C-alpha positions as a Markdown table, in Angstrom:
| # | Residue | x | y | z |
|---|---|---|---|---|
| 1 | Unk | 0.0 | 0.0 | 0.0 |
| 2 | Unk | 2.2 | 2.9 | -1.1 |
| 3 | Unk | 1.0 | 6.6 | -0.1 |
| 4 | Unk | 0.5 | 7.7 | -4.1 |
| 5 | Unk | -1.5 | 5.0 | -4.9 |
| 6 | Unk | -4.6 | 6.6 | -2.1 |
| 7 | Unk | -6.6 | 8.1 | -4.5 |
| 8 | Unk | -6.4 | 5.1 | -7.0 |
| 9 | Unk | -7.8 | 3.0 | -4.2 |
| 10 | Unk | -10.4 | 4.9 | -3.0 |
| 11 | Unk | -11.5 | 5.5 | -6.3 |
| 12 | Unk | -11.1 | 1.8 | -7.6 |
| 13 | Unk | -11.9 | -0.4 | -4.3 |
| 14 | Unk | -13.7 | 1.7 | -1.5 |
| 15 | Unk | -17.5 | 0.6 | -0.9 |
| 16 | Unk | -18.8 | 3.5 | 0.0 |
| 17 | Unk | -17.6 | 5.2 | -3.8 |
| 18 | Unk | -18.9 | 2.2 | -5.5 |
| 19 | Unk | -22.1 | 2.7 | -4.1 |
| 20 | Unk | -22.4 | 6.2 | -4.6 |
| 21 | Unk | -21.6 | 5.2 | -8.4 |
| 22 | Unk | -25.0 | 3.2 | -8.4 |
| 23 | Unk | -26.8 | 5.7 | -6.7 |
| 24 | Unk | -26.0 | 8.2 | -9.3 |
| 25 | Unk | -26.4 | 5.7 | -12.5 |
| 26 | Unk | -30.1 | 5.2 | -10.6 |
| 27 | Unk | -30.8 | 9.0 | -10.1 |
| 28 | Unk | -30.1 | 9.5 | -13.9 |
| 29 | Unk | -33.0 | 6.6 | -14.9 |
| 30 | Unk | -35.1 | 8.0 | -12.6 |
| 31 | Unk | -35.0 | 11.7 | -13.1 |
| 32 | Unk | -32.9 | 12.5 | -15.6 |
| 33 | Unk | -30.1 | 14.8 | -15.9 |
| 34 | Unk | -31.5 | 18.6 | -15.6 |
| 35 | Unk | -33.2 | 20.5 | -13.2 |
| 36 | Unk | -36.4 | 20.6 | -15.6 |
| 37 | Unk | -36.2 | 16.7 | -16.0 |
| 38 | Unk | -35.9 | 16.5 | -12.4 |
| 39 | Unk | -38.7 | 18.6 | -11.4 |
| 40 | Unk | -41.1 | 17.1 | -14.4 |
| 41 | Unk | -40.3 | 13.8 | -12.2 |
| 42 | Unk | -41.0 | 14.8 | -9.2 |
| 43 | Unk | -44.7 | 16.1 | -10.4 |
| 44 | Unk | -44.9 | 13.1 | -12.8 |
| 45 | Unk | -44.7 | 11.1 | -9.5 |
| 46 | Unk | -46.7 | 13.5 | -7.2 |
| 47 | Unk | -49.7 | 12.9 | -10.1 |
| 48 | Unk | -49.2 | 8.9 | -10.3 |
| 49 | Unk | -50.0 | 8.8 | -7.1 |
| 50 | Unk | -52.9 | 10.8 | -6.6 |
| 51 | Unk | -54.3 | 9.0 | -10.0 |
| 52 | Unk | -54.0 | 5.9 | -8.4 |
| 53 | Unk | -56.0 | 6.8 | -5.0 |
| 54 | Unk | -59.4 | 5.9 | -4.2 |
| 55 | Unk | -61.0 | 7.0 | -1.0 |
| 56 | Unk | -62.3 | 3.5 | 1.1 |
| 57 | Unk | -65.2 | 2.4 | 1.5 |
| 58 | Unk | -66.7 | 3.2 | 4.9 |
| 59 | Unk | -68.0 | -0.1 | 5.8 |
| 60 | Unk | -64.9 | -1.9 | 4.8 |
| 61 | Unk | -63.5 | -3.4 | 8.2 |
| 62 | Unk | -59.8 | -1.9 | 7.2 |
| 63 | Unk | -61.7 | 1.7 | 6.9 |
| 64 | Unk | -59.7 | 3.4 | 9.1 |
| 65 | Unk | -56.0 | 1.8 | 8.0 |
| 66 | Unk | -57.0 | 2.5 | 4.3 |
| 67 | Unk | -58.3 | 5.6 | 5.0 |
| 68 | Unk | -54.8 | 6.4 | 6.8 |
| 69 | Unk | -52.9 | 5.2 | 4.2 |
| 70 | Unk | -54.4 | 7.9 | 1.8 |
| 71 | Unk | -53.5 | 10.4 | 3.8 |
| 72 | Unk | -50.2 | 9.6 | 4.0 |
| 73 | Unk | -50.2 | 8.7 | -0.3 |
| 74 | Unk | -51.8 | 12.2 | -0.1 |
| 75 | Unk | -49.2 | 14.1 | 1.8 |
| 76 | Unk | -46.2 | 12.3 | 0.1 |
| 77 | Unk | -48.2 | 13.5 | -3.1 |
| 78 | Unk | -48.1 | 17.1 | -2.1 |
| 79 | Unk | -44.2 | 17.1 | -0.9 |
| 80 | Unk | -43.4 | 15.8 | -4.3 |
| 81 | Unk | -45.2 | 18.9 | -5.8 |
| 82 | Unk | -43.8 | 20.7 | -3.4 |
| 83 | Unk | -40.0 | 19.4 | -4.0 |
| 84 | Unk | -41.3 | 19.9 | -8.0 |
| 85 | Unk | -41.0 | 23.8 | -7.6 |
| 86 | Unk | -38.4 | 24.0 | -5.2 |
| 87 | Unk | -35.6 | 21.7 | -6.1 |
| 88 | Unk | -32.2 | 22.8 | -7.3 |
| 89 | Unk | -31.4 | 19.4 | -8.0 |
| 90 | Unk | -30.0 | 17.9 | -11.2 |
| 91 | Unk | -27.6 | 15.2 | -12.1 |
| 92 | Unk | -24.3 | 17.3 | -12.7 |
| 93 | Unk | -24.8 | 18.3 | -8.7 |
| 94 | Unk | -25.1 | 14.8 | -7.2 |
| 95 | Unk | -22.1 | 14.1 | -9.0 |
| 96 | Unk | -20.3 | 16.6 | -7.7 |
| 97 | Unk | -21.3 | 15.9 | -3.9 |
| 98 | Unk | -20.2 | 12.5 | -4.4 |
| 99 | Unk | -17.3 | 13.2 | -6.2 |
| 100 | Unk | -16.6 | 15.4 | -2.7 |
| 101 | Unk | -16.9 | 12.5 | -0.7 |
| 102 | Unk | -14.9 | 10.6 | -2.7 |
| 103 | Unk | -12.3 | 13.3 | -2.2 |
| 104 | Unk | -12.8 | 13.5 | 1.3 |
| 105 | Unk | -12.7 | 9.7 | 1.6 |
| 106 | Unk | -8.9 | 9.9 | -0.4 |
| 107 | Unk | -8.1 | 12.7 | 2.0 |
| 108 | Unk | -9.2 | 11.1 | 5.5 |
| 109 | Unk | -6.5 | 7.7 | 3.8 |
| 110 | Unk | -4.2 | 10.3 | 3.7 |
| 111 | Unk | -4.2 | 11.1 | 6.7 |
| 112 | Unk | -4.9 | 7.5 | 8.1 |
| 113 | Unk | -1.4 | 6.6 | 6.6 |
| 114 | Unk | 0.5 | 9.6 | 7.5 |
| 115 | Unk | -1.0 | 9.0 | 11.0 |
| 116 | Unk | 0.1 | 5.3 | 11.0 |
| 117 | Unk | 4.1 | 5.9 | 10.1 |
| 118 | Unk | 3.5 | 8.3 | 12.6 |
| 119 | Unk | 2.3 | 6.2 | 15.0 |
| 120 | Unk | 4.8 | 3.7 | 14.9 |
| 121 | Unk | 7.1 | 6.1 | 16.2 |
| 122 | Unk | 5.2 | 6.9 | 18.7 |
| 123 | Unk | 5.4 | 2.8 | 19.6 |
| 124 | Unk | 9.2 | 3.1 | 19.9 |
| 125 | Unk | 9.2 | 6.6 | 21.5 |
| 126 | Unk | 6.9 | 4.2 | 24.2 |
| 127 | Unk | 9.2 | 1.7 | 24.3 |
| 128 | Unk | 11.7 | 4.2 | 25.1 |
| 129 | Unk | 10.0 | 5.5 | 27.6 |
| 130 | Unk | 9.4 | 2.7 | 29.4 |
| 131 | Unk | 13.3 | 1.4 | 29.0 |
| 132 | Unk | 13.7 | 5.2 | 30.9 |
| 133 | Unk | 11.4 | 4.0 | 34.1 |
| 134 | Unk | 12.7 | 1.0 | 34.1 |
| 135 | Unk | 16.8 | 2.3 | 34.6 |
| 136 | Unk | 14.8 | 4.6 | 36.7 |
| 137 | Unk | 13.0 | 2.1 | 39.2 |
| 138 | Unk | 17.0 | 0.3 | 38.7 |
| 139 | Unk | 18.7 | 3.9 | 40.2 |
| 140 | Unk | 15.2 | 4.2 | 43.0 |
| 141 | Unk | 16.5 | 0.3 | 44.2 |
| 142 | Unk | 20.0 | 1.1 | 44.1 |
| 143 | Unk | 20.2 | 4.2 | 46.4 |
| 144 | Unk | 17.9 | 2.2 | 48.6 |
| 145 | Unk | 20.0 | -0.8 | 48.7 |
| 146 | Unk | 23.1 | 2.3 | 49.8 |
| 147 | Unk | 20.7 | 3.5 | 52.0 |
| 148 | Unk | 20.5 | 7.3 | 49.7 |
| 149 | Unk | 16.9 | 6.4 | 48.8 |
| 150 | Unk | 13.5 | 5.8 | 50.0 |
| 151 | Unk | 11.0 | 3.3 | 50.2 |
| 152 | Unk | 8.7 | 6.0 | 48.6 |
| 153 | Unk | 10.8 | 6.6 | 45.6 |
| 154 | Unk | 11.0 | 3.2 | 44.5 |
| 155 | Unk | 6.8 | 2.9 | 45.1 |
| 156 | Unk | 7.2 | 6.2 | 42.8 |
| 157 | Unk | 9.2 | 4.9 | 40.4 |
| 158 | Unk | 7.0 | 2.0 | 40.0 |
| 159 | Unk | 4.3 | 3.6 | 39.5 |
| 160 | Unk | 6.1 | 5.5 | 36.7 |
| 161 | Unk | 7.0 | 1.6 | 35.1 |
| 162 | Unk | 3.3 | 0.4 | 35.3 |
| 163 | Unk | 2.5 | 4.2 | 33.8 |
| 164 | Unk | 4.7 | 3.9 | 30.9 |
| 165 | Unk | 3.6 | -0.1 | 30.2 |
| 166 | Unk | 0.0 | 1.0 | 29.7 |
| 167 | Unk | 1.4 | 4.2 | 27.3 |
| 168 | Unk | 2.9 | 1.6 | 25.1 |
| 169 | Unk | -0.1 | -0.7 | 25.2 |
| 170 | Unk | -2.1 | 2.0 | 24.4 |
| 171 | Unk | 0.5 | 3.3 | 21.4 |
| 172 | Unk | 0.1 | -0.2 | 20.1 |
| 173 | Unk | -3.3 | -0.2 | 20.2 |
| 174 | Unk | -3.5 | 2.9 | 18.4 |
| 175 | Unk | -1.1 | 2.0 | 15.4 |
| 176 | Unk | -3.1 | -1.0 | 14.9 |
| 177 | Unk | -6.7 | 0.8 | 14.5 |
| 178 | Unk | -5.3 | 3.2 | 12.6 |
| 179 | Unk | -4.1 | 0.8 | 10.4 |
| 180 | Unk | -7.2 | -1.4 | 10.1 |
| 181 | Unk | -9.0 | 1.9 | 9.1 |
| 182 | Unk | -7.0 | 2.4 | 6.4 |
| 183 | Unk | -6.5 | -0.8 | 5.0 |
| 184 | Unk | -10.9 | -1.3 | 4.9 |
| 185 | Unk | -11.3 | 2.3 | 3.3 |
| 186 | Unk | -8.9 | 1.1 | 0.5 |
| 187 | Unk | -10.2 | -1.9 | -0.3 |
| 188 | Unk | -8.2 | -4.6 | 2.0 |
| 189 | Unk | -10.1 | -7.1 | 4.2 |
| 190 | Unk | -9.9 | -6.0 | 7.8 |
| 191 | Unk | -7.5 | -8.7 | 8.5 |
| 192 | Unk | -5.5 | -8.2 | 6.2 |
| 193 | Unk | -1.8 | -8.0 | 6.4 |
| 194 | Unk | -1.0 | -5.0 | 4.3 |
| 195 | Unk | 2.8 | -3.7 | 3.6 |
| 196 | Unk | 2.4 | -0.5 | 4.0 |
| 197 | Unk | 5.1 | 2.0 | 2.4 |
| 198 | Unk | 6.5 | 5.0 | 3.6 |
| 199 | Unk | 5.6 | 8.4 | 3.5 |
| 200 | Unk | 8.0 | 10.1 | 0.8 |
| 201 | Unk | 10.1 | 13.0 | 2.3 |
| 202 | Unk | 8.2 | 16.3 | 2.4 |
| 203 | Unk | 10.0 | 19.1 | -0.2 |
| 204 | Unk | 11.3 | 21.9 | 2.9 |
| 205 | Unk | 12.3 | 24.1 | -0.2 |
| 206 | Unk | 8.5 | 24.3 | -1.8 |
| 207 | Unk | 7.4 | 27.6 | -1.6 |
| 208 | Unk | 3.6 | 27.8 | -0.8 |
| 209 | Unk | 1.5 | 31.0 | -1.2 |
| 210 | Unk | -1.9 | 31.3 | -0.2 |
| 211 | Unk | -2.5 | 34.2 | -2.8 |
| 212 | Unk | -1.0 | 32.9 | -5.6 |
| 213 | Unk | -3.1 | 29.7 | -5.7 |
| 214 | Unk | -6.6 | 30.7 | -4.3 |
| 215 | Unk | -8.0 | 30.9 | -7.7 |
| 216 | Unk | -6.8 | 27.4 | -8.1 |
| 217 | Unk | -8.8 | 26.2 | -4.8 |
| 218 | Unk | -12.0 | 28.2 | -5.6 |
| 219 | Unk | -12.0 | 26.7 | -9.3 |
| 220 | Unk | -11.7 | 23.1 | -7.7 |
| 221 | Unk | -13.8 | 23.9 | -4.6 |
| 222 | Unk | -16.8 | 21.4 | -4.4 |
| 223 | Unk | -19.4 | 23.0 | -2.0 |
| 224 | Unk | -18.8 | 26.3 | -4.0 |
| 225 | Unk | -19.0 | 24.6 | -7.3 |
| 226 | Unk | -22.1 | 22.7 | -5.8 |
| 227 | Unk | -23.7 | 26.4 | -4.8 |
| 228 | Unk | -23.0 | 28.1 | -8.1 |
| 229 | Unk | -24.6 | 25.0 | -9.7 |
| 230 | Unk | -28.0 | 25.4 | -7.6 |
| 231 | Unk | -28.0 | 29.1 | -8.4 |
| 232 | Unk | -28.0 | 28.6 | -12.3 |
| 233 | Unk | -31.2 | 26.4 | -11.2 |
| 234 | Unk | -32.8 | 28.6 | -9.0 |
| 235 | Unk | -35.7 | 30.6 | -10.3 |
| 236 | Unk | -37.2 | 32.6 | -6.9 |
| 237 | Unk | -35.4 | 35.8 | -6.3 |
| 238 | Unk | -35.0 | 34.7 | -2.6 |
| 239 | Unk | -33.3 | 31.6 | -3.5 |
| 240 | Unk | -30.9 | 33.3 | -6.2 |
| 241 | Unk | -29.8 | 36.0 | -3.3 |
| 242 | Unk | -29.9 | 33.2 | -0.4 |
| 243 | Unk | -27.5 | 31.5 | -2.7 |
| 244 | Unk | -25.8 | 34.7 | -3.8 |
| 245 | Unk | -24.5 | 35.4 | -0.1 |
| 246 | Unk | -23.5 | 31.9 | 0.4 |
| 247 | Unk | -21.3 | 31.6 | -2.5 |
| 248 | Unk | -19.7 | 35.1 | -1.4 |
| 249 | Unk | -19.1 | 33.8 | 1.9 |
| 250 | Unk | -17.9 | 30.4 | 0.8 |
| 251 | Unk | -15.0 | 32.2 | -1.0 |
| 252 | Unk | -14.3 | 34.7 | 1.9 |
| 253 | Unk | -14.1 | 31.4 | 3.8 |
| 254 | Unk | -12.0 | 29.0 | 1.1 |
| 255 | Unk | -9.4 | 32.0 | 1.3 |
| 256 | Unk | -9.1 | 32.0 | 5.2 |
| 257 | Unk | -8.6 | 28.1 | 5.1 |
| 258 | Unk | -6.1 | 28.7 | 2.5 |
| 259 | Unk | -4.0 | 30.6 | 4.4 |
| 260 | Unk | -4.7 | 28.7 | 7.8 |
| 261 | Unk | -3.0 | 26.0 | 5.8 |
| 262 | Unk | -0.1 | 27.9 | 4.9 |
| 263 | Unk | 0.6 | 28.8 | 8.2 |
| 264 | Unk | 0.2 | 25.3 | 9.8 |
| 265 | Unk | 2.8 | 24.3 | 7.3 |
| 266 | Unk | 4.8 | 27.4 | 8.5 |
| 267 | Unk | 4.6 | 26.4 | 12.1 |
| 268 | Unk | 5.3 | 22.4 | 11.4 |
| 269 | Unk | 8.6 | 24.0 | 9.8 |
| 270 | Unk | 9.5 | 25.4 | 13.1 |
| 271 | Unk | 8.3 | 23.1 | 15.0 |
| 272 | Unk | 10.6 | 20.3 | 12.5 |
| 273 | Unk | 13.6 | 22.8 | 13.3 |
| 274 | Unk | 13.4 | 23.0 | 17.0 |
| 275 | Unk | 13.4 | 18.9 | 17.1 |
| 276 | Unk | 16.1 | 18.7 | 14.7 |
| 277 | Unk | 17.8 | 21.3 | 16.7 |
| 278 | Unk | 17.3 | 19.2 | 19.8 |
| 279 | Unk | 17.9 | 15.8 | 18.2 |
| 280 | Unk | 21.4 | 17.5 | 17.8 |
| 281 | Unk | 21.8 | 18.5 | 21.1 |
| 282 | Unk | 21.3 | 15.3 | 22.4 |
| 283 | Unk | 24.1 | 13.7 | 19.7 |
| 284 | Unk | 26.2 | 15.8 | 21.6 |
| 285 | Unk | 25.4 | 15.0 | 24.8 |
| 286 | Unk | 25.7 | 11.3 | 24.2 |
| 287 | Unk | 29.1 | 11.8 | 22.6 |
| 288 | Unk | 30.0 | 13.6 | 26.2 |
| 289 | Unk | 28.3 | 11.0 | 28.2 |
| 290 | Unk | 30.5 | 8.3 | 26.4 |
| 291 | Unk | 33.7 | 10.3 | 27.4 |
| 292 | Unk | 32.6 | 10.8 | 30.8 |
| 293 | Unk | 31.6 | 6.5 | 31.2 |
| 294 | Unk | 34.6 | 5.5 | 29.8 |
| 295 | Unk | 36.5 | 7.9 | 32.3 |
| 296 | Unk | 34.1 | 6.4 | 35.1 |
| 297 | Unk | 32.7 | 9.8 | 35.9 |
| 298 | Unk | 29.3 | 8.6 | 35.2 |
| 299 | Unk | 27.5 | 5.2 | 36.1 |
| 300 | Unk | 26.2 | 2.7 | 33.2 |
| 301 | Unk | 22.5 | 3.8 | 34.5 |
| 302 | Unk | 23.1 | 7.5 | 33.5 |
| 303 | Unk | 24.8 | 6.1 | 30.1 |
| 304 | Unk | 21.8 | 4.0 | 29.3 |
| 305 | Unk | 19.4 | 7.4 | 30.3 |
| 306 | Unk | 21.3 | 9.9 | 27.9 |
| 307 | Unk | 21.4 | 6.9 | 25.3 |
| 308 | Unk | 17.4 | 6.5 | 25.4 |
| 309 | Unk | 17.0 | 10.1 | 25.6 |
| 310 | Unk | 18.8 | 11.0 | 21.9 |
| 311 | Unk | 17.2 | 7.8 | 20.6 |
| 312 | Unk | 13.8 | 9.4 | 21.5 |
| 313 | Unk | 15.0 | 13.2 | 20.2 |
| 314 | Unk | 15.8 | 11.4 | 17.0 |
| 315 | Unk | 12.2 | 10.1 | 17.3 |
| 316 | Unk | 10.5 | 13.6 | 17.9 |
| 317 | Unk | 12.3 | 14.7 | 14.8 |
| 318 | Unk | 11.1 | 11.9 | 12.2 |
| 319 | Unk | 7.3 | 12.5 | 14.0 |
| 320 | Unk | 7.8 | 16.2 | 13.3 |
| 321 | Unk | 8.7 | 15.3 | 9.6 |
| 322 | Unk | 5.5 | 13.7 | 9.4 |
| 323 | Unk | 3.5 | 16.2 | 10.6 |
| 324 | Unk | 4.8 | 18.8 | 8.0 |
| 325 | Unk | 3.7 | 15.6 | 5.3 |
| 326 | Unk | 0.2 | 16.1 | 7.3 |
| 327 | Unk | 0.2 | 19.3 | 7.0 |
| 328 | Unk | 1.3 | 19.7 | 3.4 |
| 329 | Unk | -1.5 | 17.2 | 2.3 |
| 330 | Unk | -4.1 | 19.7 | 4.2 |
| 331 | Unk | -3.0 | 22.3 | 2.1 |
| 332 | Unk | -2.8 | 20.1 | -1.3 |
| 333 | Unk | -6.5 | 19.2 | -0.7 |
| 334 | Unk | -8.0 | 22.5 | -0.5 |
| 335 | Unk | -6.2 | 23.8 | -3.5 |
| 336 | Unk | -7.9 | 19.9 | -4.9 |
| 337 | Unk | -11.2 | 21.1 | -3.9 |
| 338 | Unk | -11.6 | 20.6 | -0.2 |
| 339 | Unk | -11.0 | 23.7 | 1.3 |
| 340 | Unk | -13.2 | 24.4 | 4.0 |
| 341 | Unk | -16.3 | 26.7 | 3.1 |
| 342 | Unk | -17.8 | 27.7 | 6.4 |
C-alpha cells in the first residue's frame, strides 16, 4: 500500500464510492439529468400517485387503516409537488457531492497513513520510555540498597514503570486501529496484512503562497461549485440571493482556510527545526556522556538514560517530519477542492 496509490484506491476499491456510483447511474434513470427533467419527475410522481388513489369504502372493516394510508399517499403527493417547484437538484450536482466525498474519503486515507508511520514512532518513543522508568526504578533500588533512597521513591518509580507499560499498550493499540482503518477504506479485508510503504520526504524548499493559488482552490472547490450549480437552477429571487451570499461567503471562507493551511505548514517547519535542533543537542550530549563513562565519571545507568534520551530526540524529529507531510497534504487538498467553506 504505497502513499501515491490513495486516491487510485479509493476510487477503484472503497464501498462507499462504489455505491455512490450506483446511486448516481439510478438518479439518472429516474430523473434525468437537468433540473427541468428532475422537477417534471417529481410532479410526474406527485400525479401517479394521486391517480392511483381511491377513498375507502366506509364499511370496509380496514376503513380506518385505508383511509390512513391515503393520507399519507396524499401528503407524500403534495411534498413531491412541493420538492417539484423547489428543487435545485439535477444530475451534474449529485455528481459533484459525491465526487466530494470521494475526495474526502482519499483525504481522511491520507491522513490514516500519514498517521500510521507516525504512530509507529510513537510505539518506539513508548518503548523508550518505558526502557527510561525501568533504569529509573534500577537507580530508586540502588540508592535504597546504599541507604540514599526511600521506600517512597521506588513505590514512585513504579508507578512510573506500570504508567509507561500502559502508554505503550495504548501506542500499540492505536497504530493498529489506525491501520485497520486504512487498510478497509482502501479496499483490503480487515484482517488483512498490508505492507504498508512509507511516506516520501516532504519538499522543505517548496514555496507555498496562499494568494498565488486561491484561484486554483475556488475553481476546484466542491461545495462552491455545488452552490453556483443550484444558483444557475434557482428561479425565486429569494433563493438566487440566499444563494448569492453563500457563494460570497464560501469564498471569503475558502481564502481564510487557504491561508490557515499555509501557516500550519509554517509552524510544522519550526516546530521540525526546534526537534532537529534538539535531536542534535542530544548527539552531543551522548558523545560527552560516552567520554565521561569511559572515564568512570558517570554510572552505566546515567549512560543508558542519555542513550534512550537521543534515541527518542531522533524520534521527535522523524514525527515532526511527518506532521509537515500532514500538513502539506491539508493544504494540497484545499487547492484539490476541499477547502473548507464555512
Amino acid at each position: 500500500l504505497e502513499y501515491g496509490e490513495i486516491e487510485d484506491l479509493i476510487a477503484e476499491y472503497n464501498a462507499t464510492v462504489r455505491s455512490n456510483e450506483v446511486a448516481l447511474a439510478k438518479f439518472k434513470r429516474d430523473y434525468g439529468r437537468t433540473n427541468t427533467e428532475v422537477s417534471d419527475k417529481y410532479r410526474e410522481n406527485a400525479e401517479e400517485i394521486l391517480n392511483n388513489l381511491d377513498d375507502p369504502d366506509p364499511s370496509d372493516p380496514t376503513y380506518i387503516a385505508k383511509l390512513s394510508s391515503v393520507a399519507t399517499a396524499r401528503a407524500t403527493a403534495q411534498n413531491l409537488l412541493s420538492s417539484a417547484d423547489s428543487t435545485l437538484e439535477d444530475a451534474n450536482i449529485i455528481r459533484l457531492g459525491y465526487e466530494q466525498s470521494e475526495k474526502t474519503l482519499a483525504q481522511s486515507a491520507t491522513t490514516n497513513m500519514i498517521s500510521y508511520r507516525s504512530s509507529q514512532v510513537a510505539i518506539d518513543v513508548a518503548e523508550g520510555n518505558l526502557e527510561l522508568a525501568n533504569i529509573a526504578l534500577d537507580m530508586a533500588n540502588a540508592k535504597l540498597n546504599a541507604g540514599t533512597g526511600t521506600n517512597i521513591d521506588v513505590l514512585s518509580a513504579k508507578e512510573k514503570v506500570i504508567n509507561a507499560q500502559n502508554a505503550l499498550t495504548k501506542a500499540i493499540s492505536d497504530n493498529n486501529t489506525v491501520l485497520k482503518k486504512l487498510q478497509v477504506m482502501t479496499g483490503w479485508s480487515y484482517n488483512a496484512t498490508p505492507n504498508v510503504g512509507d511516506i516520501p520526504t516532504p519538499d522543505m524548499n517548496r514555496v507555498f503562497d496562499p494568494s498565488a493559488d486561491l484561484q486554483k482552490a475556488l475553481v476546484n472547490n466542491y461545495t462552491l461549485r455545488i452552490n453556483e450549480k443550484k444558483l444557475e437552477n434557482a428561479s425565486a429571487d429569494s433563493d438566487k440571493q440566499s444563494l448569492k451570499l453563500t457563494i460570497e461567503d464560501n469564498k471569503k471562507n475558502i481564502a481564510t482556510a487557504l491561508a490557515v493551511a499555509a501557516q500550519n505548514i509554517a509552524s510544522a517547519k519550526e516546530s521540525y527545526n526546534y526537534a532537529n535542533s534538539f535531536a542534535n543537542l542530544q548527539e552531543t550530549n551522548m558523545a560527552i556522556a560516552n567520554q565521561r563513562f569511559s572515564l568512570g565519571m558517570i554510572s552505566k545507568l546515567e549512560l543508558d538514560t542519555q542513550k534512550v534520551t537521543t534515541e527518542n530526540a531522533k524520534r521527535a524529529l522523524e514525527q515532526s517530519r511527518y506532521a509537515i507531510n500532514q500538513a502539506i497534504a491539508n493544504y494540497d487538498w484545499a487547492l484539490k477542492g476541499l477547502a473548507s467553506t464555512s
